[in-house]
């Protein structure tokens, strides 16, 4: 039996996760080609300084069965055209695995979607716990003016499928309408065909 030493990390609302952190993953706008509807606006923003959109601070829990991968996502405020900054979004590779998110700072939405086009949005703010049940793809969206900071935990053997969302998108976009978040149809959404 492999006996892992207990460990702890600390959440810092500016710095993300500090202390025992395995790695830090940064996504700039240049890493998010094709994610936003207004590709021209995205390319212009990349040329003008390529802002940091989000960072994921990962605690060193093994990515294997029995463990709980966890960490903190810091999603910065901003927009590409009318569309708020957001994460890429994914399904878990092992589809029957869930996830829990906990809002620490900022305000936003999570959009969740099944492979056959059922979608839901859930508001997230400090103190909100979001349960992402098995089989739901998920993406976080910052609709506020300050970083949206989220703690997450999911089964170590879940894995990530980014390709499906890259090809289908989510059924809805979250855009600013007179300064307020509005959930609108995604004209590029392509529903998957059930097997
Ligand atoms: C892990 C998970 C989060 C996200 C993070 C960044 O299963 O859902 O840790 O990985 O919020 O989003 P993505 O991975 O979609 O770029
Ligand atoms: Zn996930």
mmCIF file with all atom_site columns, C-alpha atoms and ligand atoms in Angstrom:
data_model
loop_
_atom_site.group_PDB
_atom_site.id
_atom_site.type_symbol
_atom_site.label_atom_id
_atom_site.label_alt_id
_atom_site.label_comp_id
_atom_site.label_asym_id
_atom_site.label_entity_id
_atom_site.label_seq_id
_atom_site.pdbx_PDB_ins_code
_atom_site.Cartn_x
_atom_site.Cartn_y
_atom_site.Cartn_z
_atom_site.occupancy
_atom_site.B_iso_or_equiv
_atom_site.pdbx_formal_charge
_atom_site.auth_seq_id
_atom_site.auth_comp_id
_atom_site.auth_asym_id
_atom_site.auth_atom_id
_atom_site.pdbx_PDB_model_num
ATOM   1   C  CA  . UNK A 1 1   ? 0.000   0.000  0.000   1.00 0.00 ? 1   UNK A CA  1
ATOM   2   C  CA  . UNK A 1 2   ? 1.307   3.454  -0.948  1.00 0.00 ? 2   UNK A CA  1
ATOM   3   C  CA  . UNK A 1 3   ? 0.891   5.706  2.064   1.00 0.00 ? 3   UNK A CA  1
ATOM   4   C  CA  . UNK A 1 4   ? 0.876   9.354  1.061   1.00 0.00 ? 4   UNK A CA  1
ATOM   5   C  CA  . UNK A 1 5   ? 1.901   11.887 3.693   1.00 0.00 ? 5   UNK A CA  1
ATOM   6   C  CA  . UNK A 1 6   ? -0.958  14.247 4.638   1.00 0.00 ? 6   UNK A CA  1
ATOM   7   C  CA  . UNK A 1 7   ? -0.405  17.764 3.387   1.00 0.00 ? 7   UNK A CA  1
ATOM   8   C  CA  . UNK A 1 8   ? -2.115  21.122 3.302   1.00 0.00 ? 8   UNK A CA  1
ATOM   9   C  CA  . UNK A 1 9   ? -2.007  24.205 1.103   1.00 0.00 ? 9   UNK A CA  1
ATOM   10  C  CA  . UNK A 1 10  ? -3.356  27.663 1.770   1.00 0.00 ? 10  UNK A CA  1
ATOM   11  C  CA  . UNK A 1 11  ? -5.742  29.689 -0.362  1.00 0.00 ? 11  UNK A CA  1
ATOM   12  C  CA  . UNK A 1 12  ? -4.685  33.269 -0.894  1.00 0.00 ? 12  UNK A CA  1
ATOM   13  C  CA  . UNK A 1 13  ? -7.350  35.273 -2.704  1.00 0.00 ? 13  UNK A CA  1
ATOM   14  C  CA  . UNK A 1 14  ? -4.706  37.202 -4.683  1.00 0.00 ? 14  UNK A CA  1
ATOM   15  C  CA  . UNK A 1 15  ? -2.099  34.488 -5.185  1.00 0.00 ? 15  UNK A CA  1
ATOM   16  C  CA  . UNK A 1 16  ? -4.339  31.440 -5.609  1.00 0.00 ? 16  UNK A CA  1
ATOM   17  C  CA  . UNK A 1 17  ? -3.050  28.382 -3.796  1.00 0.00 ? 17  UNK A CA  1
ATOM   18  C  CA  . UNK A 1 18  ? 0.203   28.814 -1.873  1.00 0.00 ? 18  UNK A CA  1
ATOM   19  C  CA  . UNK A 1 19  ? 2.418   26.464 0.081   1.00 0.00 ? 19  UNK A CA  1
ATOM   20  C  CA  . UNK A 1 20  ? 2.121   22.886 -1.150  1.00 0.00 ? 20  UNK A CA  1
ATOM   21  C  CA  . UNK A 1 21  ? 1.414   23.383 -4.842  1.00 0.00 ? 21  UNK A CA  1
ATOM   22  C  CA  . UNK A 1 22  ? 2.410   20.892 -7.541  1.00 0.00 ? 22  UNK A CA  1
ATOM   23  C  CA  . UNK A 1 23  ? 2.055   23.201 -10.491 1.00 0.00 ? 23  UNK A CA  1
ATOM   24  C  CA  . UNK A 1 24  ? 0.486   26.333 -11.850 1.00 0.00 ? 24  UNK A CA  1
ATOM   25  C  CA  . UNK A 1 25  ? -1.120  26.428 -15.249 1.00 0.00 ? 25  UNK A CA  1
ATOM   26  C  CA  . UNK A 1 26  ? -1.655  29.782 -17.007 1.00 0.00 ? 26  UNK A CA  1
ATOM   27  C  CA  . UNK A 1 27  ? -4.021  30.411 -19.898 1.00 0.00 ? 27  UNK A CA  1
ATOM   28  C  CA  . UNK A 1 28  ? -3.550  33.613 -21.840 1.00 0.00 ? 28  UNK A CA  1
ATOM   29  C  CA  . UNK A 1 29  ? -5.901  34.792 -24.552 1.00 0.00 ? 29  UNK A CA  1
ATOM   30  C  CA  . UNK A 1 30  ? -3.439  33.495 -27.152 1.00 0.00 ? 30  UNK A CA  1
ATOM   31  C  CA  . UNK A 1 31  ? -4.023  29.978 -25.736 1.00 0.00 ? 31  UNK A CA  1
ATOM   32  C  CA  . UNK A 1 32  ? -7.770  30.289 -26.291 1.00 0.00 ? 32  UNK A CA  1
ATOM   33  C  CA  . UNK A 1 33  ? -8.048  30.491 -30.050 1.00 0.00 ? 33  UNK A CA  1
ATOM   34  C  CA  . UNK A 1 34  ? -11.523 29.616 -31.296 1.00 0.00 ? 34  UNK A CA  1
ATOM   35  C  CA  . UNK A 1 35  ? -13.057 29.778 -27.820 1.00 0.00 ? 35  UNK A CA  1
ATOM   36  C  CA  . UNK A 1 36  ? -14.840 33.115 -28.164 1.00 0.00 ? 36  UNK A CA  1
ATOM   37  C  CA  . UNK A 1 37  ? -17.406 33.959 -30.816 1.00 0.00 ? 37  UNK A CA  1
ATOM   38  C  CA  . UNK A 1 38  ? -15.639 37.177 -31.872 1.00 0.00 ? 38  UNK A CA  1
ATOM   39  C  CA  . UNK A 1 39  ? -12.332 35.747 -33.092 1.00 0.00 ? 39  UNK A CA  1
ATOM   40  C  CA  . UNK A 1 40  ? -11.253 39.088 -34.548 1.00 0.00 ? 40  UNK A CA  1
ATOM   41  C  CA  . UNK A 1 41  ? -11.674 40.851 -31.170 1.00 0.00 ? 41  UNK A CA  1
ATOM   42  C  CA  . UNK A 1 42  ? -9.683  38.060 -29.535 1.00 0.00 ? 42  UNK A CA  1
ATOM   43  C  CA  . UNK A 1 43  ? -6.839  38.382 -32.063 1.00 0.00 ? 43  UNK A CA  1
ATOM   44  C  CA  . UNK A 1 44  ? -6.729  42.172 -31.564 1.00 0.00 ? 44  UNK A CA  1
ATOM   45  C  CA  . UNK A 1 45  ? -6.528  41.761 -27.780 1.00 0.00 ? 45  UNK A CA  1
ATOM   46  C  CA  . UNK A 1 46  ? -3.726  39.220 -28.200 1.00 0.00 ? 46  UNK A CA  1
ATOM   47  C  CA  . UNK A 1 47  ? -1.798  41.713 -30.350 1.00 0.00 ? 47  UNK A CA  1
ATOM   48  C  CA  . UNK A 1 48  ? -2.370  44.472 -27.786 1.00 0.00 ? 48  UNK A CA  1
ATOM   49  C  CA  . UNK A 1 49  ? -0.841  42.578 -24.850 1.00 0.00 ? 49  UNK A CA  1
ATOM   50  C  CA  . UNK A 1 50  ? -2.299  39.077 -24.638 1.00 0.00 ? 50  UNK A CA  1
ATOM   51  C  CA  . UNK A 1 51  ? -4.008  39.249 -21.221 1.00 0.00 ? 51  UNK A CA  1
ATOM   52  C  CA  . UNK A 1 52  ? -3.902  36.456 -18.702 1.00 0.00 ? 52  UNK A CA  1
ATOM   53  C  CA  . UNK A 1 53  ? -7.408  34.932 -18.636 1.00 0.00 ? 53  UNK A CA  1
ATOM   54  C  CA  . UNK A 1 54  ? -7.053  32.300 -15.927 1.00 0.00 ? 54  UNK A CA  1
ATOM   55  C  CA  . UNK A 1 55  ? -4.672  30.332 -13.788 1.00 0.00 ? 55  UNK A CA  1
ATOM   56  C  CA  . UNK A 1 56  ? -5.105  26.953 -12.151 1.00 0.00 ? 56  UNK A CA  1
ATOM   57  C  CA  . UNK A 1 57  ? -3.091  26.178 -9.006  1.00 0.00 ? 57  UNK A CA  1
ATOM   58  C  CA  . UNK A 1 58  ? -2.926  22.446 -8.520  1.00 0.00 ? 58  UNK A CA  1
ATOM   59  C  CA  . UNK A 1 59  ? -2.266  20.740 -5.173  1.00 0.00 ? 59  UNK A CA  1
ATOM   60  C  CA  . UNK A 1 60  ? 0.014   17.678 -5.391  1.00 0.00 ? 60  UNK A CA  1
ATOM   61  C  CA  . UNK A 1 61  ? -2.629  14.938 -5.077  1.00 0.00 ? 61  UNK A CA  1
ATOM   62  C  CA  . UNK A 1 62  ? -1.922  12.022 -7.436  1.00 0.00 ? 62  UNK A CA  1
ATOM   63  C  CA  . UNK A 1 63  ? -4.082  11.753 -10.557 1.00 0.00 ? 63  UNK A CA  1
ATOM   64  C  CA  . UNK A 1 64  ? -5.163  8.218  -9.815  1.00 0.00 ? 64  UNK A CA  1
ATOM   65  C  CA  . UNK A 1 65  ? -8.068  6.241  -8.401  1.00 0.00 ? 65  UNK A CA  1
ATOM   66  C  CA  . UNK A 1 66  ? -8.849  6.884  -4.750  1.00 0.00 ? 66  UNK A CA  1
ATOM   67  C  CA  . UNK A 1 67  ? -7.279  10.332 -4.642  1.00 0.00 ? 67  UNK A CA  1
ATOM   68  C  CA  . UNK A 1 68  ? -8.997  13.707 -4.815  1.00 0.00 ? 68  UNK A CA  1
ATOM   69  C  CA  . UNK A 1 69  ? -7.392  16.169 -7.199  1.00 0.00 ? 69  UNK A CA  1
ATOM   70  C  CA  . UNK A 1 70  ? -7.972  19.675 -5.954  1.00 0.00 ? 70  UNK A CA  1
ATOM   71  C  CA  . UNK A 1 71  ? -6.802  23.222 -6.355  1.00 0.00 ? 71  UNK A CA  1
ATOM   72  C  CA  . UNK A 1 72  ? -7.862  26.754 -7.076  1.00 0.00 ? 72  UNK A CA  1
ATOM   73  C  CA  . UNK A 1 73  ? -8.865  28.451 -10.319 1.00 0.00 ? 73  UNK A CA  1
ATOM   74  C  CA  . UNK A 1 74  ? -8.408  32.223 -10.582 1.00 0.00 ? 74  UNK A CA  1
ATOM   75  C  CA  . UNK A 1 75  ? -10.424 33.533 -13.540 1.00 0.00 ? 75  UNK A CA  1
ATOM   76  C  CA  . UNK A 1 76  ? -9.725  37.180 -14.291 1.00 0.00 ? 76  UNK A CA  1
ATOM   77  C  CA  . UNK A 1 77  ? -12.389 39.736 -15.224 1.00 0.00 ? 77  UNK A CA  1
ATOM   78  C  CA  . UNK A 1 78  ? -12.611 40.823 -18.832 1.00 0.00 ? 78  UNK A CA  1
ATOM   79  C  CA  . UNK A 1 79  ? -14.460 40.376 -22.091 1.00 0.00 ? 79  UNK A CA  1
ATOM   80  C  CA  . UNK A 1 80  ? -13.806 39.477 -25.693 1.00 0.00 ? 80  UNK A CA  1
ATOM   81  C  CA  . UNK A 1 81  ? -16.362 41.567 -27.521 1.00 0.00 ? 81  UNK A CA  1
ATOM   82  C  CA  . UNK A 1 82  ? -19.481 41.078 -25.393 1.00 0.00 ? 82  UNK A CA  1
ATOM   83  C  CA  . UNK A 1 83  ? -18.452 37.666 -24.120 1.00 0.00 ? 83  UNK A CA  1
ATOM   84  C  CA  . UNK A 1 84  ? -17.087 37.393 -20.605 1.00 0.00 ? 84  UNK A CA  1
ATOM   85  C  CA  . UNK A 1 85  ? -13.743 35.729 -19.875 1.00 0.00 ? 85  UNK A CA  1
ATOM   86  C  CA  . UNK A 1 86  ? -14.244 32.007 -19.291 1.00 0.00 ? 86  UNK A CA  1
ATOM   87  C  CA  . UNK A 1 87  ? -12.433 28.706 -18.943 1.00 0.00 ? 87  UNK A CA  1
ATOM   88  C  CA  . UNK A 1 88  ? -12.082 26.301 -21.871 1.00 0.00 ? 88  UNK A CA  1
ATOM   89  C  CA  . UNK A 1 89  ? -14.566 23.865 -20.359 1.00 0.00 ? 89  UNK A CA  1
ATOM   90  C  CA  . UNK A 1 90  ? -14.453 20.085 -20.549 1.00 0.00 ? 90  UNK A CA  1
ATOM   91  C  CA  . UNK A 1 91  ? -16.084 16.766 -19.810 1.00 0.00 ? 91  UNK A CA  1
ATOM   92  C  CA  . UNK A 1 92  ? -14.338 14.343 -17.553 1.00 0.00 ? 92  UNK A CA  1
ATOM   93  C  CA  . UNK A 1 93  ? -12.733 11.554 -19.557 1.00 0.00 ? 93  UNK A CA  1
ATOM   94  C  CA  . UNK A 1 94  ? -14.162 9.045  -17.104 1.00 0.00 ? 94  UNK A CA  1
ATOM   95  C  CA  . UNK A 1 95  ? -17.630 10.400 -17.665 1.00 0.00 ? 95  UNK A CA  1
ATOM   96  C  CA  . UNK A 1 96  ? -19.197 9.034  -14.465 1.00 0.00 ? 96  UNK A CA  1
ATOM   97  C  CA  . UNK A 1 97  ? -17.096 11.248 -12.193 1.00 0.00 ? 97  UNK A CA  1
ATOM   98  C  CA  . UNK A 1 98  ? -18.421 14.327 -10.409 1.00 0.00 ? 98  UNK A CA  1
ATOM   99  C  CA  . UNK A 1 99  ? -16.778 17.510 -9.140  1.00 0.00 ? 99  UNK A CA  1
ATOM   100 C  CA  . UNK A 1 100 ? -17.386 20.071 -6.418  1.00 0.00 ? 100 UNK A CA  1
ATOM   101 C  CA  . UNK A 1 101 ? -16.630 23.775 -6.741  1.00 0.00 ? 101 UNK A CA  1
ATOM   102 C  CA  . UNK A 1 102 ? -16.668 26.328 -3.951  1.00 0.00 ? 102 UNK A CA  1
ATOM   103 C  CA  . UNK A 1 103 ? -16.814 30.058 -4.640  1.00 0.00 ? 103 UNK A CA  1
ATOM   104 C  CA  . UNK A 1 104 ? -14.193 32.014 -2.681  1.00 0.00 ? 104 UNK A CA  1
ATOM   105 C  CA  . UNK A 1 105 ? -14.261 35.447 -4.331  1.00 0.00 ? 105 UNK A CA  1
ATOM   106 C  CA  . UNK A 1 106 ? -15.861 37.248 -7.252  1.00 0.00 ? 106 UNK A CA  1
ATOM   107 C  CA  . UNK A 1 107 ? -19.072 36.506 -9.091  1.00 0.00 ? 107 UNK A CA  1
ATOM   108 C  CA  . UNK A 1 108 ? -19.885 34.454 -12.113 1.00 0.00 ? 108 UNK A CA  1
ATOM   109 C  CA  . UNK A 1 109 ? -21.695 31.550 -13.608 1.00 0.00 ? 109 UNK A CA  1
ATOM   110 C  CA  . UNK A 1 110 ? -21.019 27.962 -14.363 1.00 0.00 ? 110 UNK A CA  1
ATOM   111 C  CA  . UNK A 1 111 ? -22.559 26.513 -17.479 1.00 0.00 ? 111 UNK A CA  1
ATOM   112 C  CA  . UNK A 1 112 ? -23.113 22.776 -17.432 1.00 0.00 ? 112 UNK A CA  1
ATOM   113 C  CA  . UNK A 1 113 ? -24.148 20.669 -20.374 1.00 0.00 ? 113 UNK A CA  1
ATOM   114 C  CA  . UNK A 1 114 ? -24.758 17.040 -21.227 1.00 0.00 ? 114 UNK A CA  1
ATOM   115 C  CA  . UNK A 1 115 ? -23.437 15.522 -24.422 1.00 0.00 ? 115 UNK A CA  1
ATOM   116 C  CA  . UNK A 1 116 ? -26.930 15.694 -25.904 1.00 0.00 ? 116 UNK A CA  1
ATOM   117 C  CA  . UNK A 1 117 ? -27.625 19.340 -25.488 1.00 0.00 ? 117 UNK A CA  1
ATOM   118 C  CA  . UNK A 1 118 ? -29.295 19.692 -22.085 1.00 0.00 ? 118 UNK A CA  1
ATOM   119 C  CA  . UNK A 1 119 ? -27.760 22.745 -20.429 1.00 0.00 ? 119 UNK A CA  1
ATOM   120 C  CA  . UNK A 1 120 ? -28.047 24.589 -17.134 1.00 0.00 ? 120 UNK A CA  1
ATOM   121 C  CA  . UNK A 1 121 ? -26.429 27.643 -15.602 1.00 0.00 ? 121 UNK A CA  1
ATOM   122 C  CA  . UNK A 1 122 ? -25.644 28.073 -11.908 1.00 0.00 ? 122 UNK A CA  1
ATOM   123 C  CA  . UNK A 1 123 ? -24.694 31.388 -10.301 1.00 0.00 ? 123 UNK A CA  1
ATOM   124 C  CA  . UNK A 1 124 ? -21.525 31.311 -8.269  1.00 0.00 ? 124 UNK A CA  1
ATOM   125 C  CA  . UNK A 1 125 ? -20.372 33.783 -5.619  1.00 0.00 ? 125 UNK A CA  1
ATOM   126 C  CA  . UNK A 1 126 ? -18.407 33.577 -2.339  1.00 0.00 ? 126 UNK A CA  1
ATOM   127 C  CA  . UNK A 1 127 ? -19.869 30.767 -0.248  1.00 0.00 ? 127 UNK A CA  1
ATOM   128 C  CA  . UNK A 1 128 ? -21.649 28.982 -3.127  1.00 0.00 ? 128 UNK A CA  1
ATOM   129 C  CA  . UNK A 1 129 ? -21.041 25.258 -3.450  1.00 0.00 ? 129 UNK A CA  1
ATOM   130 C  CA  . UNK A 1 130 ? -21.689 23.891 -6.937  1.00 0.00 ? 130 UNK A CA  1
ATOM   131 C  CA  . UNK A 1 131 ? -22.111 20.183 -7.483  1.00 0.00 ? 131 UNK A CA  1
ATOM   132 C  CA  . UNK A 1 132 ? -21.207 19.069 -10.990 1.00 0.00 ? 132 UNK A CA  1
ATOM   133 C  CA  . UNK A 1 133 ? -22.842 15.642 -11.303 1.00 0.00 ? 133 UNK A CA  1
ATOM   134 C  CA  . UNK A 1 134 ? -21.333 12.864 -13.436 1.00 0.00 ? 134 UNK A CA  1
ATOM   135 C  CA  . UNK A 1 135 ? -21.688 13.298 -17.222 1.00 0.00 ? 135 UNK A CA  1
ATOM   136 C  CA  . UNK A 1 136 ? -22.030 17.104 -17.226 1.00 0.00 ? 136 UNK A CA  1
ATOM   137 C  CA  . UNK A 1 137 ? -19.469 19.192 -19.101 1.00 0.00 ? 137 UNK A CA  1
ATOM   138 C  CA  . UNK A 1 138 ? -18.630 22.388 -17.243 1.00 0.00 ? 138 UNK A CA  1
ATOM   139 C  CA  . UNK A 1 139 ? -17.181 25.840 -17.817 1.00 0.00 ? 139 UNK A CA  1
ATOM   140 C  CA  . UNK A 1 140 ? -16.726 28.805 -15.437 1.00 0.00 ? 140 UNK A CA  1
ATOM   141 C  CA  . UNK A 1 141 ? -17.470 32.371 -16.542 1.00 0.00 ? 141 UNK A CA  1
ATOM   142 C  CA  . UNK A 1 142 ? -16.474 35.573 -14.724 1.00 0.00 ? 142 UNK A CA  1
ATOM   143 C  CA  . UNK A 1 143 ? -19.300 38.108 -15.033 1.00 0.00 ? 143 UNK A CA  1
ATOM   144 C  CA  . UNK A 1 144 ? -17.873 40.486 -12.418 1.00 0.00 ? 144 UNK A CA  1
ATOM   145 C  CA  . UNK A 1 145 ? -15.216 43.159 -12.114 1.00 0.00 ? 145 UNK A CA  1
ATOM   146 C  CA  . UNK A 1 146 ? -12.774 41.242 -9.890  1.00 0.00 ? 146 UNK A CA  1
ATOM   147 C  CA  . UNK A 1 147 ? -11.152 37.784 -10.162 1.00 0.00 ? 147 UNK A CA  1
ATOM   148 C  CA  . UNK A 1 148 ? -13.492 34.841 -9.732  1.00 0.00 ? 148 UNK A CA  1
ATOM   149 C  CA  . UNK A 1 149 ? -11.676 32.486 -7.354  1.00 0.00 ? 149 UNK A CA  1
ATOM   150 C  CA  . UNK A 1 150 ? -12.915 28.903 -7.132  1.00 0.00 ? 150 UNK A CA  1
ATOM   151 C  CA  . UNK A 1 151 ? -11.802 25.902 -5.123  1.00 0.00 ? 151 UNK A CA  1
ATOM   152 C  CA  . UNK A 1 152 ? -12.423 22.582 -6.875  1.00 0.00 ? 152 UNK A CA  1
ATOM   153 C  CA  . UNK A 1 153 ? -12.072 18.861 -6.126  1.00 0.00 ? 153 UNK A CA  1
ATOM   154 C  CA  . UNK A 1 154 ? -12.666 15.846 -8.339  1.00 0.00 ? 154 UNK A CA  1
ATOM   155 C  CA  . UNK A 1 155 ? -11.716 12.132 -8.392  1.00 0.00 ? 155 UNK A CA  1
ATOM   156 C  CA  . UNK A 1 156 ? -8.061  11.584 -9.224  1.00 0.00 ? 156 UNK A CA  1
ATOM   157 C  CA  . UNK A 1 157 ? -8.786  9.200  -12.098 1.00 0.00 ? 157 UNK A CA  1
ATOM   158 C  CA  . UNK A 1 158 ? -11.386 11.468 -13.804 1.00 0.00 ? 158 UNK A CA  1
ATOM   159 C  CA  . UNK A 1 159 ? -9.141  12.716 -16.640 1.00 0.00 ? 159 UNK A CA  1
ATOM   160 C  CA  . UNK A 1 160 ? -10.186 15.507 -19.009 1.00 0.00 ? 160 UNK A CA  1
ATOM   161 C  CA  . UNK A 1 161 ? -11.812 15.558 -22.426 1.00 0.00 ? 161 UNK A CA  1
ATOM   162 C  CA  . UNK A 1 162 ? -11.333 19.010 -23.971 1.00 0.00 ? 162 UNK A CA  1
ATOM   163 C  CA  . UNK A 1 163 ? -11.809 17.903 -27.581 1.00 0.00 ? 163 UNK A CA  1
ATOM   164 C  CA  . UNK A 1 164 ? -15.592 17.484 -27.416 1.00 0.00 ? 164 UNK A CA  1
ATOM   165 C  CA  . UNK A 1 165 ? -16.219 21.031 -26.194 1.00 0.00 ? 165 UNK A CA  1
ATOM   166 C  CA  . UNK A 1 166 ? -13.647 22.331 -28.691 1.00 0.00 ? 166 UNK A CA  1
ATOM   167 C  CA  . UNK A 1 167 ? -15.694 20.857 -31.501 1.00 0.00 ? 167 UNK A CA  1
ATOM   168 C  CA  . UNK A 1 168 ? -19.268 21.376 -30.238 1.00 0.00 ? 168 UNK A CA  1
ATOM   169 C  CA  . UNK A 1 169 ? -18.986 24.440 -27.978 1.00 0.00 ? 169 UNK A CA  1
ATOM   170 C  CA  . UNK A 1 170 ? -21.594 25.045 -25.276 1.00 0.00 ? 170 UNK A CA  1
ATOM   171 C  CA  . UNK A 1 171 ? -25.241 25.576 -26.229 1.00 0.00 ? 171 UNK A CA  1
ATOM   172 C  CA  . UNK A 1 172 ? -25.273 29.021 -24.622 1.00 0.00 ? 172 UNK A CA  1
ATOM   173 C  CA  . UNK A 1 173 ? -22.910 31.985 -24.402 1.00 0.00 ? 173 UNK A CA  1
ATOM   174 C  CA  . UNK A 1 174 ? -22.813 34.470 -21.539 1.00 0.00 ? 174 UNK A CA  1
ATOM   175 C  CA  . UNK A 1 175 ? -22.568 38.046 -22.811 1.00 0.00 ? 175 UNK A CA  1
ATOM   176 C  CA  . UNK A 1 176 ? -22.812 41.536 -21.369 1.00 0.00 ? 176 UNK A CA  1
ATOM   177 C  CA  . UNK A 1 177 ? -26.090 43.196 -22.273 1.00 0.00 ? 177 UNK A CA  1
ATOM   178 C  CA  . UNK A 1 178 ? -26.233 46.804 -21.026 1.00 0.00 ? 178 UNK A CA  1
ATOM   179 C  CA  . UNK A 1 179 ? -23.636 45.844 -18.442 1.00 0.00 ? 179 UNK A CA  1
ATOM   180 C  CA  . UNK A 1 180 ? -25.566 42.794 -17.175 1.00 0.00 ? 180 UNK A CA  1
ATOM   181 C  CA  . UNK A 1 181 ? -24.893 39.118 -17.869 1.00 0.00 ? 181 UNK A CA  1
ATOM   182 C  CA  . UNK A 1 182 ? -27.265 37.581 -20.357 1.00 0.00 ? 182 UNK A CA  1
ATOM   183 C  CA  . UNK A 1 183 ? -27.390 33.921 -21.428 1.00 0.00 ? 183 UNK A CA  1
ATOM   184 C  CA  . UNK A 1 184 ? -27.899 33.728 -25.193 1.00 0.00 ? 184 UNK A CA  1
ATOM   185 C  CA  . UNK A 1 185 ? -27.960 31.025 -27.824 1.00 0.00 ? 185 UNK A CA  1
ATOM   186 C  CA  . UNK A 1 186 ? -24.593 30.055 -29.296 1.00 0.00 ? 186 UNK A CA  1
ATOM   187 C  CA  . UNK A 1 187 ? -24.958 30.252 -33.079 1.00 0.00 ? 187 UNK A CA  1
ATOM   188 C  CA  . UNK A 1 188 ? -21.973 27.904 -33.519 1.00 0.00 ? 188 UNK A CA  1
ATOM   189 C  CA  . UNK A 1 189 ? -23.216 25.187 -31.157 1.00 0.00 ? 189 UNK A CA  1
ATOM   190 C  CA  . UNK A 1 190 ? -23.300 21.740 -32.723 1.00 0.00 ? 190 UNK A CA  1
ATOM   191 C  CA  . UNK A 1 191 ? -25.124 19.073 -30.713 1.00 0.00 ? 191 UNK A CA  1
ATOM   192 C  CA  . UNK A 1 192 ? -23.450 15.670 -30.563 1.00 0.00 ? 192 UNK A CA  1
ATOM   193 C  CA  . UNK A 1 193 ? -25.267 12.826 -32.225 1.00 0.00 ? 193 UNK A CA  1
ATOM   194 C  CA  . UNK A 1 194 ? -26.161 10.146 -29.637 1.00 0.00 ? 194 UNK A CA  1
ATOM   195 C  CA  . UNK A 1 195 ? -24.434 6.785  -30.332 1.00 0.00 ? 195 UNK A CA  1
HETATM 196 C  C1  . LIG B 2 .   ? -11.059 20.088 -13.148 1.00 0.00 ? 1   LIG B C1  1
HETATM 197 C  C2  . LIG B 2 .   ? -11.858 21.323 -13.266 1.00 0.00 ? 1   LIG B C2  1
HETATM 198 C  C3  . LIG B 2 .   ? -11.193 22.637 -12.947 1.00 0.00 ? 1   LIG B C3  1
HETATM 199 C  C4  . LIG B 2 .   ? -10.796 23.267 -14.284 1.00 0.00 ? 1   LIG B C4  1
HETATM 200 C  C5  . LIG B 2 .   ? -10.312 24.686 -14.207 1.00 0.00 ? 1   LIG B C5  1
HETATM 201 C  C6  . LIG B 2 .   ? -9.926  25.249 -15.570 1.00 0.00 ? 1   LIG B C6  1
HETATM 202 O  O1  . LIG B 2 .   ? -11.804 18.969 -13.524 1.00 0.00 ? 1   LIG B O1  1
HETATM 203 O  O2  . LIG B 2 .   ? -12.993 21.317 -13.662 1.00 0.00 ? 1   LIG B O2  1
HETATM 204 O  O3  . LIG B 2 .   ? -10.083 22.505 -12.162 1.00 0.00 ? 1   LIG B O3  1
HETATM 205 O  O4  . LIG B 2 .   ? -9.801  22.462 -14.849 1.00 0.00 ? 1   LIG B O4  1
HETATM 206 O  O5  . LIG B 2 .   ? -11.314 25.499 -13.673 1.00 0.00 ? 1   LIG B O5  1
HETATM 207 O  O6  . LIG B 2 .   ? -10.884 24.966 -16.550 1.00 0.00 ? 1   LIG B O6  1
HETATM 208 P  P1  . LIG B 2 .   ? -10.532 24.116 -17.848 1.00 0.00 ? 1   LIG B P1  1
HETATM 209 O  O7  . LIG B 2 .   ? -9.873  22.842 -17.362 1.00 0.00 ? 1   LIG B O7  1
HETATM 210 O  O8  . LIG B 2 .   ? -11.835 23.861 -18.515 1.00 0.00 ? 1   LIG B O8  1
HETATM 211 O  O9  . LIG B 2 .   ? -9.566  24.919 -18.675 1.00 0.00 ? 1   LIG B O9  1
HETATM 212 ZN ZN1 . LIG B 2 .   ? -13.798 19.293 -14.243 1.00 0.00 ? 2   LIG B ZN1 1
#
